[in-house]
PDB file of C-alpha atoms and ligand atoms in Angstrom:
ATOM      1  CA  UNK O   1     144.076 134.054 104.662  1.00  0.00           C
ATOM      2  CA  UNK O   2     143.385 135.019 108.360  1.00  0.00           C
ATOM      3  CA  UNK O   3     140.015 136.781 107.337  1.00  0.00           C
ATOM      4  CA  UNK O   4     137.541 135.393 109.264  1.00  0.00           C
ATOM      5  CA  UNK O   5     134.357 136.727 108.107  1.00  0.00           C
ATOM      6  CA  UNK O   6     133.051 138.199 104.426  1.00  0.00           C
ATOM      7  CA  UNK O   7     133.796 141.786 103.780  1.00  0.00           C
ATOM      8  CA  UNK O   8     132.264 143.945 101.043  1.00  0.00           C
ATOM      9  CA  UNK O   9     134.007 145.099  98.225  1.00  0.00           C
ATOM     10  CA  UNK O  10     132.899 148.533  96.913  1.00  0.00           C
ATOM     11  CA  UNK O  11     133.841 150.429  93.392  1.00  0.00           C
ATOM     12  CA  UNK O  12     133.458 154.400  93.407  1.00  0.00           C
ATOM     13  CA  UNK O  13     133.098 154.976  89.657  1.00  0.00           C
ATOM     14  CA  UNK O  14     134.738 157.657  88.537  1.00  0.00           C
ATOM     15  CA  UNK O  15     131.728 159.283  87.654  1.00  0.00           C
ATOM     16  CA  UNK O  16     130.416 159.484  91.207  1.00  0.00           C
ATOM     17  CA  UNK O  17     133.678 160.734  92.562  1.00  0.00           C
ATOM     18  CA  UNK O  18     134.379 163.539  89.852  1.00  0.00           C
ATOM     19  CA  UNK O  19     132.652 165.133  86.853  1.00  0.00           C
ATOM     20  CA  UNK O  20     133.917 163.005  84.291  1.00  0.00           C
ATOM     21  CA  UNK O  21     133.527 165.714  81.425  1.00  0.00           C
ATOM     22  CA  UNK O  22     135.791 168.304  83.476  1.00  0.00           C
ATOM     23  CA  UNK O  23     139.125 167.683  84.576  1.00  0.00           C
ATOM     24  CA  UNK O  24     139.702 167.250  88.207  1.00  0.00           C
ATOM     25  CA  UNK O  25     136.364 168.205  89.886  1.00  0.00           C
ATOM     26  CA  UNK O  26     136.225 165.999  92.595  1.00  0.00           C
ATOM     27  CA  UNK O  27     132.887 165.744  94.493  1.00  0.00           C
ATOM     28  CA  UNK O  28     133.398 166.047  98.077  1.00  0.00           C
ATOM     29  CA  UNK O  29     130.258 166.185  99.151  1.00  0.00           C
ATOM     30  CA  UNK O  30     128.966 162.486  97.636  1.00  0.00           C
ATOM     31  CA  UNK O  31     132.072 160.915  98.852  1.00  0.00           C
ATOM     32  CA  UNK O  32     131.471 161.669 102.355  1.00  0.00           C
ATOM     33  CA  UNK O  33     128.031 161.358 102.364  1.00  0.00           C
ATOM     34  CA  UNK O  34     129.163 157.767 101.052  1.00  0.00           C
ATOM     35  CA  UNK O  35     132.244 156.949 103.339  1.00  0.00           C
ATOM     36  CA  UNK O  36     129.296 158.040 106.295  1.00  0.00           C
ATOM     37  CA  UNK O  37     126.934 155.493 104.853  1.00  0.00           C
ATOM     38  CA  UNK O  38     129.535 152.874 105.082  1.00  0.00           C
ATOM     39  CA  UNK O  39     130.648 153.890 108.728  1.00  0.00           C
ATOM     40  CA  UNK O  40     126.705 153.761 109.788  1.00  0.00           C
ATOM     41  CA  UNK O  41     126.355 150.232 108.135  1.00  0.00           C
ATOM     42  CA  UNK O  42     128.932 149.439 110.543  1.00  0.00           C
ATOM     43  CA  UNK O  43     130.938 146.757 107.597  1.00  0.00           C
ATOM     44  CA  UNK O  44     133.939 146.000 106.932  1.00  0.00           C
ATOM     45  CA  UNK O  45     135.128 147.053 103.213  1.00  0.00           C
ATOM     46  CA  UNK O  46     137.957 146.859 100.493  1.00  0.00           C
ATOM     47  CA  UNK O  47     137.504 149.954  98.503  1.00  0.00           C
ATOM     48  CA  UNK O  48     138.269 150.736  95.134  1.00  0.00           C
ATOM     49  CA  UNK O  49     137.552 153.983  93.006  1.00  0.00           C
ATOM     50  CA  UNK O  50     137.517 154.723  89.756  1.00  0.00           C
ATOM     51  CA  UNK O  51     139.608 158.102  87.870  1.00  0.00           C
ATOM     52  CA  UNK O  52     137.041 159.756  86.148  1.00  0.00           C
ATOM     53  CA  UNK O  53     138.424 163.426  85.003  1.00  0.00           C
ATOM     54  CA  UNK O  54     141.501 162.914  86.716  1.00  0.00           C
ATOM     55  CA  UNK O  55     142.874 159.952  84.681  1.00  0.00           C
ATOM     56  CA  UNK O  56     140.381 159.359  81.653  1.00  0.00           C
ATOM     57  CA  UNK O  57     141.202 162.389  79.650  1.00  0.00           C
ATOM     58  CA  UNK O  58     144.320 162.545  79.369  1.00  0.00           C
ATOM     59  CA  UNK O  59     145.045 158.553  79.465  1.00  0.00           C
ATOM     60  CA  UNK O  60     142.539 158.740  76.501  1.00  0.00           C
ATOM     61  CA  UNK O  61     144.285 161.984  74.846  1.00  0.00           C
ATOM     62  CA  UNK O  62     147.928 160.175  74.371  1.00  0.00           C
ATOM     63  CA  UNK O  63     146.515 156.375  73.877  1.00  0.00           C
ATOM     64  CA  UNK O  64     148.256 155.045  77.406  1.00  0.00           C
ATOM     65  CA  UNK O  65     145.709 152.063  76.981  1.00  0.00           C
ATOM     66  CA  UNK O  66     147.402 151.308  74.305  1.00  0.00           C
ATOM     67  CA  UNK O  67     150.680 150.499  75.785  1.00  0.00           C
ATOM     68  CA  UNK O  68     154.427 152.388  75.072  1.00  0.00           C
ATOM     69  CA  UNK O  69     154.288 153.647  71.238  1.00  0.00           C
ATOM     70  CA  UNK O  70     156.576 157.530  71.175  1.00  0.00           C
ATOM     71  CA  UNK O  71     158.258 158.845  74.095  1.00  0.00           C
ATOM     72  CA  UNK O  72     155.906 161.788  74.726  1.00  0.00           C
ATOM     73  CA  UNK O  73     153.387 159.204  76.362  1.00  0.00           C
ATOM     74  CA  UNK O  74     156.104 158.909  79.040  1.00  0.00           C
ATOM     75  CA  UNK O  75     155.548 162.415  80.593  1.00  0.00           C
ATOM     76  CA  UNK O  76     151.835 162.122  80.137  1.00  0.00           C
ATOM     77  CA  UNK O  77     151.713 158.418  81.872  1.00  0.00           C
ATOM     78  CA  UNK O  78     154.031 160.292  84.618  1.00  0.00           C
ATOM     79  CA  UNK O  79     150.816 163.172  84.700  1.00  0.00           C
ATOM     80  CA  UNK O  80     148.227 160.548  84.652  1.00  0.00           C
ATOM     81  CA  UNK O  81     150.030 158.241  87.727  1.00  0.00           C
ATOM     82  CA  UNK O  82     150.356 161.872  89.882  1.00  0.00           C
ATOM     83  CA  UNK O  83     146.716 162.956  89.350  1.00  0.00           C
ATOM     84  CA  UNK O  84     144.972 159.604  90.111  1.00  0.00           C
ATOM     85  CA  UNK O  85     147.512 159.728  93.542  1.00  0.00           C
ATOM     86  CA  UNK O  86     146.339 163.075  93.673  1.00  0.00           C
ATOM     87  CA  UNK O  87     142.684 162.240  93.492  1.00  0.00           C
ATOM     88  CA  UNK O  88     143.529 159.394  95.904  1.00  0.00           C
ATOM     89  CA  UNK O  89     144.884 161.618  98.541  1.00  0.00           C
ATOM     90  CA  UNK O  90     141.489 163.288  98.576  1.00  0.00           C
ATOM     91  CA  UNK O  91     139.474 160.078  98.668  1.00  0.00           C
ATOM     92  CA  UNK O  92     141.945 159.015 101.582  1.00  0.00           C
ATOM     93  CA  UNK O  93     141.363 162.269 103.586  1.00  0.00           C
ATOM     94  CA  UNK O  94     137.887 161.804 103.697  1.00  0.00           C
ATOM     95  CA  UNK O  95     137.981 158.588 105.177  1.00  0.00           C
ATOM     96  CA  UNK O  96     139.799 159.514 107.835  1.00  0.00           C
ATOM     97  CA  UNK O  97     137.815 162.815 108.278  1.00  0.00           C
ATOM     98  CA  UNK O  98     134.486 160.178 108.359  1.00  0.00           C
ATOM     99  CA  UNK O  99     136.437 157.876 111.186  1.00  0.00           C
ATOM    100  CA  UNK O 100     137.291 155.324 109.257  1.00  0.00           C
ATOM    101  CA  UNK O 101     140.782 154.114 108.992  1.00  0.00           C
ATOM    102  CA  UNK O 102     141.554 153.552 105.555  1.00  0.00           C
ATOM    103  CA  UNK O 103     145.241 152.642 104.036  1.00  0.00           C
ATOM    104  CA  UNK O 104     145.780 153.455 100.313  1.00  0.00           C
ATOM    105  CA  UNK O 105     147.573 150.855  98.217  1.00  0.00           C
ATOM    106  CA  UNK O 106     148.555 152.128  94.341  1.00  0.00           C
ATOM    107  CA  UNK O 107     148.312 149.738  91.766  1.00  0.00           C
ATOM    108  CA  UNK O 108     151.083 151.282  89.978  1.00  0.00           C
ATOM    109  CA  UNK O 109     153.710 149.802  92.903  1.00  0.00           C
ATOM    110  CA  UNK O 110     152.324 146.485  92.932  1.00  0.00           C
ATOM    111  CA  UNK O 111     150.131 145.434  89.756  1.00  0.00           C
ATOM    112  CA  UNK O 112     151.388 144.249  86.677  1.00  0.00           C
ATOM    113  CA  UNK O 113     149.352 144.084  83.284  1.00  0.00           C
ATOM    114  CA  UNK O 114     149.596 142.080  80.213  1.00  0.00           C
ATOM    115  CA  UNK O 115     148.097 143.531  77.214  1.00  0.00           C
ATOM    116  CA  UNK O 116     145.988 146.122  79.279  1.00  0.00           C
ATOM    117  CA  UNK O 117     145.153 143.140  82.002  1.00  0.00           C
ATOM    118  CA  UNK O 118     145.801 142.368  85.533  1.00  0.00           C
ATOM    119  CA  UNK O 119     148.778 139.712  85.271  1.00  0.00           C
ATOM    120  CA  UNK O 120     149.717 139.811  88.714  1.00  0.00           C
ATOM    121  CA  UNK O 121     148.748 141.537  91.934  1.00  0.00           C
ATOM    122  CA  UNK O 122     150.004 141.075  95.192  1.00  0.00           C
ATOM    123  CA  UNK O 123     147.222 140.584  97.335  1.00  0.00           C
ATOM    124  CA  UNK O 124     149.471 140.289 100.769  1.00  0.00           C
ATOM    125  CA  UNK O 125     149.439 143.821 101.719  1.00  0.00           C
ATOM    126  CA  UNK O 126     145.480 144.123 101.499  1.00  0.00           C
ATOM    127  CA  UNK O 127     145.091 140.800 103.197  1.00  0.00           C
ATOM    128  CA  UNK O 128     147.464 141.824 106.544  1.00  0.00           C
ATOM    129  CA  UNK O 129     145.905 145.440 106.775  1.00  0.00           C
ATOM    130  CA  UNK O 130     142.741 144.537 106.487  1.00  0.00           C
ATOM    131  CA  UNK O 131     142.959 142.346 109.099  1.00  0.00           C
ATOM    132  CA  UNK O 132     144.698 144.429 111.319  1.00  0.00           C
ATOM    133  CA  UNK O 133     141.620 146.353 110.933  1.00  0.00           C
ATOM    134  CA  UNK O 134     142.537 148.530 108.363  1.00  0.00           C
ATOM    135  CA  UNK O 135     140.166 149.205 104.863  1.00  0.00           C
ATOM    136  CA  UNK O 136     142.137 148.868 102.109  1.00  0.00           C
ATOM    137  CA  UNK O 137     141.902 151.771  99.103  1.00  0.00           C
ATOM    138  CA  UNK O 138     143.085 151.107  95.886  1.00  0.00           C
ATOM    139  CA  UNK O 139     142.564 153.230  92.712  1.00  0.00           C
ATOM    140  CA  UNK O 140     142.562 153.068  88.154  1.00  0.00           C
ATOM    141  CA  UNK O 141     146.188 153.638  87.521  1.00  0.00           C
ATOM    142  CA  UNK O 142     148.923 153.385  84.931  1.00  0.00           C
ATOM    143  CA  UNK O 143     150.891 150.192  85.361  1.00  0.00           C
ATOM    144  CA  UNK O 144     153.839 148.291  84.103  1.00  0.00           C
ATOM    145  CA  UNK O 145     152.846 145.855  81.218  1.00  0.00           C
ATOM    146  CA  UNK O 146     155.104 142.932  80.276  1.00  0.00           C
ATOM    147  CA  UNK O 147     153.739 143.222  76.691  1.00  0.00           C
ATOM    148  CA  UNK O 148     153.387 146.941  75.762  1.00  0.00           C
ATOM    149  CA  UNK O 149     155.858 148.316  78.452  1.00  0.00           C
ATOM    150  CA  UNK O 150     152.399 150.594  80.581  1.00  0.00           C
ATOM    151  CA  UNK O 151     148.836 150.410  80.232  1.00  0.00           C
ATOM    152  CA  UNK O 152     145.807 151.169  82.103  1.00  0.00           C
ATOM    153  CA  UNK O 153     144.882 148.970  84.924  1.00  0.00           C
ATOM    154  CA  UNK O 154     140.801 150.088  85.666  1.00  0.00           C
ATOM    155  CA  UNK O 155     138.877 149.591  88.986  1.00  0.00           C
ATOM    156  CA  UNK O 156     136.850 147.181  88.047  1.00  0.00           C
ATOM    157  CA  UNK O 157     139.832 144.957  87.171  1.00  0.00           C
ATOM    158  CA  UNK O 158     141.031 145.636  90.584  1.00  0.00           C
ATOM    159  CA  UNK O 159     137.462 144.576  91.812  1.00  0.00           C
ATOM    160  CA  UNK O 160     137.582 141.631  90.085  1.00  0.00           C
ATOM    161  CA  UNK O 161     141.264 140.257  91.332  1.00  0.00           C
ATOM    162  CA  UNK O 162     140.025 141.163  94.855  1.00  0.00           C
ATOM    163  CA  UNK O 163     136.642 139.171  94.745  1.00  0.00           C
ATOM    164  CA  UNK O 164     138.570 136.003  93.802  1.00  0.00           C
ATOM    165  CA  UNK O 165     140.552 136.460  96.641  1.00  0.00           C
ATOM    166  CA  UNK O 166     138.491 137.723  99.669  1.00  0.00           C
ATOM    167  CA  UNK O 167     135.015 135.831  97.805  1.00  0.00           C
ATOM    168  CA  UNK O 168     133.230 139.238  99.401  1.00  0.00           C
ATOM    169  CA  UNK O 169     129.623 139.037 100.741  1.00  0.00           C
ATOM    170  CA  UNK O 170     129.227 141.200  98.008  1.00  0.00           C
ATOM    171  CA  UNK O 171     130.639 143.153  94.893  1.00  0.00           C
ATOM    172  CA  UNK O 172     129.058 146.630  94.814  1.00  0.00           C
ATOM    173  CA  UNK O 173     129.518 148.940  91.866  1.00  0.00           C
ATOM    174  CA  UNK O 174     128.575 152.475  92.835  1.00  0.00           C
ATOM    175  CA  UNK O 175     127.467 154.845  89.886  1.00  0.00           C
ATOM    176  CA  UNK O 176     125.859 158.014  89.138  1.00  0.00           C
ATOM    177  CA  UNK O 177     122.728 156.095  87.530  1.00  0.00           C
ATOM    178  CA  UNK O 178     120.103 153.862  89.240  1.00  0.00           C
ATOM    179  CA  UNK O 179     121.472 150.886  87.737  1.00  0.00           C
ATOM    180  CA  UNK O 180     121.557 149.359  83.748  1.00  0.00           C
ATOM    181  CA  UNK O 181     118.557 150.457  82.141  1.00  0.00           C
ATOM    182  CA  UNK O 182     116.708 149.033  78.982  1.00  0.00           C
ATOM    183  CA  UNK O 183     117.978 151.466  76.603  1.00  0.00           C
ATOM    184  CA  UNK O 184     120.449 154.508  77.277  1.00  0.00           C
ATOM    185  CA  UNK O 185     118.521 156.735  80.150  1.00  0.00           C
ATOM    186  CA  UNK O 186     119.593 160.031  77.555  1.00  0.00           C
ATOM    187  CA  UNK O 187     118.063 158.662  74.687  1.00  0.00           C
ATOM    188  CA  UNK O 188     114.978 157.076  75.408  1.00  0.00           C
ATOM    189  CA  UNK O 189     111.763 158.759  76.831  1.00  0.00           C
ATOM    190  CA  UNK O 190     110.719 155.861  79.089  1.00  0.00           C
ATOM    191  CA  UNK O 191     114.168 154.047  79.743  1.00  0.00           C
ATOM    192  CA  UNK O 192     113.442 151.188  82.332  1.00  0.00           C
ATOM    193  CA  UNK O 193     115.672 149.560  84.978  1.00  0.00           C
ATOM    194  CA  UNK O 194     116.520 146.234  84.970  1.00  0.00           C
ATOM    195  CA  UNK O 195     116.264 145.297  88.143  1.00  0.00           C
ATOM    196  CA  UNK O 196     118.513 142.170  86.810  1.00  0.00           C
ATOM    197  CA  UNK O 197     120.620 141.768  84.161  1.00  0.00           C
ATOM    198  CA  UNK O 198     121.691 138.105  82.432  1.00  0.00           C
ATOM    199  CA  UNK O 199     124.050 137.761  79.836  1.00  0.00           C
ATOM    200  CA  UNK O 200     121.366 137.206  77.058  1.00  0.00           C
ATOM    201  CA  UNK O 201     119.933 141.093  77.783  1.00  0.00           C
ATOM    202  CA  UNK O 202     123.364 142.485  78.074  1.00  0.00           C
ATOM    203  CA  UNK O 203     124.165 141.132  74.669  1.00  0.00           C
ATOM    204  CA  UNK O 204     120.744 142.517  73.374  1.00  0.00           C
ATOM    205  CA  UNK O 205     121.325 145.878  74.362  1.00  0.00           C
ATOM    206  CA  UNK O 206     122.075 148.693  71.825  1.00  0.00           C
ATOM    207  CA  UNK O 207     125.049 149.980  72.945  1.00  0.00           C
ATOM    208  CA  UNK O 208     125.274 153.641  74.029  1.00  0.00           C
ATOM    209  CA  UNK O 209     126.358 156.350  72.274  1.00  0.00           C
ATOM    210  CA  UNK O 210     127.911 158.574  75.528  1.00  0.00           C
ATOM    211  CA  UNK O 211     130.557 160.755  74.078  1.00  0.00           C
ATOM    212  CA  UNK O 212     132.507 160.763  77.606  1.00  0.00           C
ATOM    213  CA  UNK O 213     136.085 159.934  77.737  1.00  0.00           C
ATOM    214  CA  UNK O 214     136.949 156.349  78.761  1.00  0.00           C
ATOM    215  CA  UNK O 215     139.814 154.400  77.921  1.00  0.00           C
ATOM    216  CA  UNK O 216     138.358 151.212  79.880  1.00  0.00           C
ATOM    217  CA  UNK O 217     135.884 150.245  78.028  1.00  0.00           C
ATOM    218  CA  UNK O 218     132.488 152.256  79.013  1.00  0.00           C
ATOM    219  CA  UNK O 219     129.499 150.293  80.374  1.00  0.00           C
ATOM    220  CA  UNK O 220     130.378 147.539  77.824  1.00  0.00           C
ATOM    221  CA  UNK O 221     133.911 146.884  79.501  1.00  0.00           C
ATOM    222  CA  UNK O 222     133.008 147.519  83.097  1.00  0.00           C
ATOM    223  CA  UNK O 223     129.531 145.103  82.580  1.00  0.00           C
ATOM    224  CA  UNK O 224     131.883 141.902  81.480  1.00  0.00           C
ATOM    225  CA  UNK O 225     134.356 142.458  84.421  1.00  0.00           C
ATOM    226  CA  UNK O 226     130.621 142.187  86.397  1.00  0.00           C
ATOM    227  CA  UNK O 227     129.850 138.919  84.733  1.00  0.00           C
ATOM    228  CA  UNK O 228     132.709 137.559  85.557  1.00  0.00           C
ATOM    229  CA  UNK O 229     132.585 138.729  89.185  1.00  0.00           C
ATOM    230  CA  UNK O 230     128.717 137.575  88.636  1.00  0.00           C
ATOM    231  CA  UNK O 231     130.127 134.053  88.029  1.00  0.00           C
ATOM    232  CA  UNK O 232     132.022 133.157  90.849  1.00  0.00           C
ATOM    233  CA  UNK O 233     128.888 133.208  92.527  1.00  0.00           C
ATOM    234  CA  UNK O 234     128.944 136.613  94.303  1.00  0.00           C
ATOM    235  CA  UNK O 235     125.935 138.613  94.517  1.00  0.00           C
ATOM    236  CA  UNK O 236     127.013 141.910  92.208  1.00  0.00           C
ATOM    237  CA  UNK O 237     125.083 145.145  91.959  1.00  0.00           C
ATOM    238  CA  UNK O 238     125.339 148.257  90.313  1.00  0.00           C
ATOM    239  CA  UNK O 239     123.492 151.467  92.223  1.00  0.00           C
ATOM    240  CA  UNK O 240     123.146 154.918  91.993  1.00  0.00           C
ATOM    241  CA  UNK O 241     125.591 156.992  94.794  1.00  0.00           C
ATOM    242  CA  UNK O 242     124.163 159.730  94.542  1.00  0.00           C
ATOM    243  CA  UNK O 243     120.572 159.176  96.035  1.00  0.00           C
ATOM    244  CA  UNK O 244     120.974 159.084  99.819  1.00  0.00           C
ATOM    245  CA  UNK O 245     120.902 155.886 101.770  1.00  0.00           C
ATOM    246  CA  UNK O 246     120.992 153.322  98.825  1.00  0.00           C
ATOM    247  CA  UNK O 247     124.877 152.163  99.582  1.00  0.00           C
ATOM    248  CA  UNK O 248     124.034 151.647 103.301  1.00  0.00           C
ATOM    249  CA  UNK O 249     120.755 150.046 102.373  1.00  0.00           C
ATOM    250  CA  UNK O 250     122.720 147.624 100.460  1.00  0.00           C
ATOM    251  CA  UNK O 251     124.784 146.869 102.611  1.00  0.00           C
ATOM    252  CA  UNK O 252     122.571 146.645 105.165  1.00  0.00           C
ATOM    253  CA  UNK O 253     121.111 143.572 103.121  1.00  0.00           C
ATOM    254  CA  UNK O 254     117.881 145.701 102.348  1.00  0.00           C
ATOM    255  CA  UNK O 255     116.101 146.012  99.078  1.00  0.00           C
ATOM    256  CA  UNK O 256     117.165 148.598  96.966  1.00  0.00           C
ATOM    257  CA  UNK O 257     116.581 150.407  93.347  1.00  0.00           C
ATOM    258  CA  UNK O 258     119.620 148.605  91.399  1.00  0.00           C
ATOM    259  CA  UNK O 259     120.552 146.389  88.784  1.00  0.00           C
ATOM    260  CA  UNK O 260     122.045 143.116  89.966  1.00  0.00           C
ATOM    261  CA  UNK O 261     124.270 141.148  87.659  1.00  0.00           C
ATOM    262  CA  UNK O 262     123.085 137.427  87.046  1.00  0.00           C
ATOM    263  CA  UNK O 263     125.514 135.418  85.283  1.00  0.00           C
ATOM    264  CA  UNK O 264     124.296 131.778  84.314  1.00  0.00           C
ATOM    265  CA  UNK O 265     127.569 130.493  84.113  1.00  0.00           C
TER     266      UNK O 265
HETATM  267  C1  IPE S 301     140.723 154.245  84.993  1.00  0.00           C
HETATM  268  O1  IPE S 301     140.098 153.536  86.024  1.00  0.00           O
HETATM  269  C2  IPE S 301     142.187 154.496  85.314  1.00  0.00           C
HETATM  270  C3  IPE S 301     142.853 155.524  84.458  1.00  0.00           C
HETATM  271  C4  IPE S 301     142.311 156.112  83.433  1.00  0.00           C
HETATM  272  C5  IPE S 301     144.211 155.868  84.821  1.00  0.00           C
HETATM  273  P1  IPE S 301     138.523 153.219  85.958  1.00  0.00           P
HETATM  274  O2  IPE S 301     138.177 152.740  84.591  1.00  0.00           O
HETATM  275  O3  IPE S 301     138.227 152.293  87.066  1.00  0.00           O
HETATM  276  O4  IPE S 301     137.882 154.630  86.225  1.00  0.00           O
HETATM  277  P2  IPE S 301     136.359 155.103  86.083  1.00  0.00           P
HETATM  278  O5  IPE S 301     135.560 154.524  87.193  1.00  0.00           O
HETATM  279  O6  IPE S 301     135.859 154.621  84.726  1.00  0.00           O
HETATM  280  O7  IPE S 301     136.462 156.594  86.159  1.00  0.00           O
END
């Protein structure tokens, strides 16, 4: 593959990058308080980002998850694939405002789904730009679906396609909470962190009842695409972007408040 040392792989979730409730607010600030934190960790990184506001609600709005069913979900699919671009562009721009030379790859061009899942990806583009010296960015899109014509192809699918190919040093989910916590943080008075999560405890928890838009599956969706991730024996964590220092802590190797995904398998 011509890679000759482990990179990181690194998901902004949507919900870092924009307020998922309100359509296209993107936060500027975290992102390049993040994209510095990588730069002063001084690693090498494929980076993915979620959609949040500027692909969940109106994916979720005309069913695009659910693959080609009346000809209005064309034009919306069409609005959905320019606003994650759009949101893209930004994320782009502030690498390259931070110093770091960063290459944007759409899935929408090179992905293609099968029943809402990556079917094939090709991998060649990241692999020769990376090492050129490049960092890769790839975003949530629509994509072409050889069994329901479109559907929605999330970040953390795109995560988990690129750990099996570059076997990363590590797999690290950034969110807008500390990590998974015992029961839903909104809910509970005394939520607790898991400062590890197994399969068993994953199953065990009651799932939560967030009414934001997500057509990917929530933290149920995105915690199975960590499993698996989990289980080709890469370390995986989930942490909280928006408290200063923890990305470049992690990937500094240090000890950090998150959750880190244990899969037994
Ligand atoms: C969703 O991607 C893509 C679209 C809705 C077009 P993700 O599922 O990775 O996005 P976030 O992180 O949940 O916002």
């Amino acid at each position: 593959m011509g890679v000759g040392f482990r990179m990181f792989i690194i998901k902004f979730g949507g919900s870092v990058i924009t307020d998922k409730k309100q359509k296209y607010t993107f936060e500027r600030s975290t992102i390049l308080r993040l994209i510095s934190e990588i730069k002063e960790a001084q690693k090498r990184t494929l980076v993915v980002h979620g959609a949040g506001s500027f692909g969940h609600i109106m994916a979720k709005e005309y069913e695009l998850h659910k693959g080609y069913k009346n000809e209005g979900q064309i034009q919306a699919a069409a609005g959905v694939q320019k606003d994650v671009k759009h949101l893209n562009l930004m994320v782009l721009d502030s690498f390259l405002e931070i110093g770091i030379s960063a290459v944007s790859l759409a899935p929408s061009s090179f992905v293609i789904n099968e029943n809402g899942k990556i079917k094939s990806m090709d991998m060649g583009s990241f692999k020769r730009y990376f090492d050129m010296g490049f960092t890769p960015i790839t975003f949530g899109d629509v994509v072409l679906d050889d069994a329901i014509s479109f559907s929605i192809c999330s970040g953390d699918q795109l995560m988990l396609e690129l750990a099996r190919t570059f076997l990363p040093e590590k797999a690290i989910f950034v969110a807008d909470i500390d990590g998974i916590f015992s029961s839903a943080p909104q809910s509970d008075e005394s939520p607790k962190l898991l400062p590890t999560i197994d399969e068993d405890i994953f199953l065990s928890i009651k799932k939560s009842d967030s009414h934001v838009d997500d057509v990917t599956g929530s933290i149920y969706g995105k915690l199975e695409i960590m499993f698996e991730i989990a289980s080709l024996g890469l370390e995986t964590i989930i942490l909280n972007g928006r408290v200063e220092n923890r990305l470049k802590e992690a990937l500094q190797g240090k000890d950090i408040v998150c959750t880190k995904i244990e899969s037994r398998h």
